[in-house]
Coordinates of C-alpha atoms in Angstrom, one line a residue:
M1 CA -0.1 -0.3 0.1
A2 CA 1.5 3.5 -1.2
P3 CA 1.6 6.3 1.9
T4 CA -1.1 8.8 1.9
T5 CA 0.2 12.5 2.8
A6 CA -2.2 15.4 3.3
L7 CA -1.1 19.2 2.5
T8 CA -2.5 22.3 3.8
A9 CA -4.1 25.2 0.7
D10 CA -1.2 27.3 1.4
Q11 CA 1.3 23.9 1.3
A12 CA -0.6 23.2 -1.7
S13 CA -0.8 26.4 -3.3
V14 CA 3.1 27.0 -3.6
R15 CA 3.4 24.0 -4.7
L16 CA 0.4 23.6 -7.4
H17 CA 2.7 24.1 -10.7
E18 CA 4.3 21.1 -9.9
L19 CA 1.3 18.7 -9.0
T20 CA -1.2 16.7 -10.9
V21 CA -4.6 17.7 -9.4
I22 CA -7.6 15.6 -9.5
D23 CA -11.0 16.4 -8.2
V24 CA -13.1 14.2 -7.2
R25 CA -16.2 16.5 -6.4
T26 CA -19.4 16.4 -9.2
P27 CA -19.1 17.7 -11.7
G28 CA -21.6 20.1 -10.6
E29 CA -19.5 21.0 -7.8
Y30 CA -16.3 21.3 -10.2
A31 CA -18.0 23.7 -12.5
S32 CA -18.0 26.3 -9.0
G33 CA -15.1 26.2 -8.5
H34 CA -11.8 24.4 -8.7
L35 CA -7.8 24.8 -7.9
P36 CA -6.2 25.9 -11.2
G37 CA -5.6 23.0 -13.7
A38 CA -7.1 20.5 -11.8
H39 CA -9.1 17.7 -13.2
N40 CA -12.0 16.3 -12.9
I41 CA -12.6 12.7 -11.8
P42 CA -15.5 12.1 -9.8
L43 CA -15.0 9.8 -7.1
G44 CA -17.6 7.2 -8.2
H45 CA -15.5 6.9 -11.3
L46 CA -11.7 6.4 -9.9
D47 CA -11.7 2.7 -10.5
A48 CA -11.9 3.7 -14.6
A49 CA -9.3 6.5 -14.1
L50 CA -6.6 3.9 -12.8
P51 CA -4.9 3.4 -15.4
A52 CA -4.6 7.1 -16.2
L53 CA -3.7 8.0 -12.5
K54 CA -0.5 5.4 -12.5
T55 CA 1.0 7.1 -15.6
A56 CA 0.1 10.5 -13.9
A57 CA 1.8 9.6 -10.8
A58 CA 4.3 8.0 -12.5
R59 CA 5.7 11.7 -13.5
G60 CA 4.8 13.7 -10.5
D61 CA 3.1 13.7 -7.7
L62 CA -0.9 13.5 -7.2
L63 CA -3.0 16.3 -5.1
I64 CA -7.0 14.9 -4.8
V65 CA -9.3 17.3 -4.2
C66 CA -13.0 17.7 -2.8
A67 CA -14.8 20.3 -1.1
S68 CA -14.0 19.3 2.5
G69 CA -11.3 16.9 2.3
A70 CA -13.2 13.7 3.3
R71 CA -13.8 12.5 -0.3
S72 CA -10.6 13.1 -1.5
A73 CA -9.4 11.1 1.8
T74 CA -11.3 8.2 0.5
A75 CA -10.1 8.2 -2.9
C76 CA -6.3 8.5 -1.5
R77 CA -6.8 5.7 0.4
H78 CA -8.3 3.8 -3.0
L79 CA -5.4 4.7 -4.9
A80 CA -3.0 3.5 -2.1
D81 CA -4.7 -0.1 -2.1
H82 CA -3.9 0.2 -5.6
G83 CA -0.3 1.5 -5.3
I84 CA -0.8 4.9 -6.2
T85 CA 0.9 7.6 -4.3
A86 CA -1.1 10.7 -3.9
A87 CA -1.9 13.7 -0.9
T88 CA -5.1 15.1 0.1
L89 CA -6.2 18.4 0.2
T90 CA -6.9 19.2 4.4
G91 CA -9.6 21.4 4.1
G92 CA -10.5 20.8 0.2
T93 CA -11.7 23.5 -1.9
T94 CA -13.2 25.4 1.0
A95 CA -10.2 26.3 2.8
W96 CA -8.4 26.7 -0.3
T97 CA -11.2 29.5 -1.2
Q98 CA -11.8 30.7 2.5
L99 CA -8.0 31.5 2.9
G100 CA -8.3 33.5 -0.9
H101 CA -6.2 31.4 -3.1
A102 CA -7.5 31.3 -6.9
T103 CA -10.0 29.1 -8.3
D104 CA -11.2 28.8 -12.1
R105 CA -14.9 28.6 -13.5
P106 CA -15.9 27.6 -16.7
T107 CA -17.2 30.9 -18.5
G108 CA -20.7 31.5 -19.6
T109 CA -21.8 28.4 -17.9
R110 CA -24.6 28.3 -15.2
A111 CA -22.7 25.7 -12.7
P112 CA -25.3 23.7 -10.8
W113 CA -25.5 23.5 -6.8
A114 CA -23.2 21.6 -4.8
V115 CA -23.8 18.3 -3.9
D116 CA -24.0 19.3 -0.1
R117 CA -26.8 22.0 -1.1
Q118 CA -28.8 19.8 -2.9
V119 CA -29.3 17.4 0.0
R120 CA -30.1 21.1 1.9
F121 CA -32.4 21.7 0.1
T122 CA -34.3 18.3 -1.0
A123 CA -34.1 17.2 2.9
G124 CA -36.2 20.5 4.0
A125 CA -38.3 20.0 1.1
L126 CA -39.0 16.7 2.1
V127 CA -39.4 17.7 5.3
L128 CA -41.7 20.6 5.1
T129 CA -44.1 18.7 2.3
S130 CA -44.4 15.8 4.4
L131 CA -45.5 18.2 7.5
I132 CA -48.5 19.9 4.8
A133 CA -49.4 16.8 3.7
G134 CA -49.4 15.2 6.9
E135 CA -52.4 17.7 8.0
R136 CA -54.5 16.1 5.7
W137 CA -52.8 12.4 5.6
N138 CA -51.3 11.7 9.0
A139 CA -49.2 8.7 7.3
A140 CA -47.5 11.5 5.6
R141 CA -45.6 12.3 8.7
W142 CA -43.4 9.4 8.3
L143 CA -42.0 10.9 5.7
S144 CA -40.1 13.5 8.1
A145 CA -39.3 11.1 10.8
G146 CA -37.1 9.3 7.7
V147 CA -35.3 12.0 6.2
A148 CA -34.6 12.9 10.0
G149 CA -33.3 9.6 10.5
G150 CA -31.5 9.5 7.7
L151 CA -29.9 13.0 8.3
V152 CA -29.2 11.9 11.9
L153 CA -27.0 8.5 10.3
S154 CA -25.4 10.8 7.7
A155 CA -24.0 12.7 10.7
R156 CA -23.2 9.5 12.8
T157 CA -21.4 7.5 9.8
N158 CA -19.9 10.6 7.8
T159 CA -22.0 9.6 4.3
C160 CA -24.8 10.6 3.0
A161 CA -27.3 8.4 1.3
M162 CA -29.1 10.9 -0.2
A163 CA -25.7 12.8 -1.8
K164 CA -25.4 9.4 -3.8
V165 CA -28.6 9.7 -5.2
L166 CA -28.6 12.8 -5.8
A167 CA -25.3 12.4 -7.8
K168 CA -26.5 10.3 -10.5
L169 CA -29.0 13.2 -11.2
P170 CA -27.4 14.4 -15.1
Y171 CA -25.8 17.5 -14.7
N172 CA -24.1 15.7 -11.3
R173 CA -22.6 13.6 -13.8
P174 CA -19.4 13.8 -15.5
T175 CA -20.5 13.6 -19.5
A176 CA -18.4 10.5 -21.0
T177 CA -16.8 12.7 -23.7
D178 CA -15.8 15.2 -20.2
L179 CA -14.0 11.6 -18.6
D180 CA -12.7 10.3 -21.5
A181 CA -10.6 13.7 -22.3
T182 CA -9.5 14.2 -19.0
L183 CA -8.4 10.5 -18.7
A184 CA -6.8 10.9 -22.1
A185 CA -5.0 14.1 -20.9
L186 CA -3.7 12.3 -17.9
A187 CA -2.5 9.5 -19.3
D188 CA -0.1 11.8 -22.1

């Protein structure tokens, strides 16, 4: 198993020119702002990218990035299991932007909301809808209880089933051509 390290945003900023940055967030999150030069390979597509990532890691250091550092740490462990050394960005793009480091955004496009914002909206809408519907049908209130239970479980396990479902929506998935182009760029 290859070692996994962590870099702070300031450390990564100094070394950005020598790092191959892999952003494991959804395409919508990536489009909302990413580290300059970052390649988008959503966490769920990491296995398909292993050969290209091995090639990129042989040329230089990899930095894996997500919003908070949780998904990138998971990705680093997965890569380490396959013999690929990578560092995670401590605090993710949140820490990066809070420290005032530059981010790139596609011009002329409207980025979808980040998945965590989509989860908050969906959970709130489900609870509100079930409470209103519960005025007429008492059983509808069970949906609120289910969402609340899911949120508690999400916090306890640091996972989110709703985010996994929302990540499968078309605007949160990479198009085949985008992912293929990214993998080709890494393999070259």
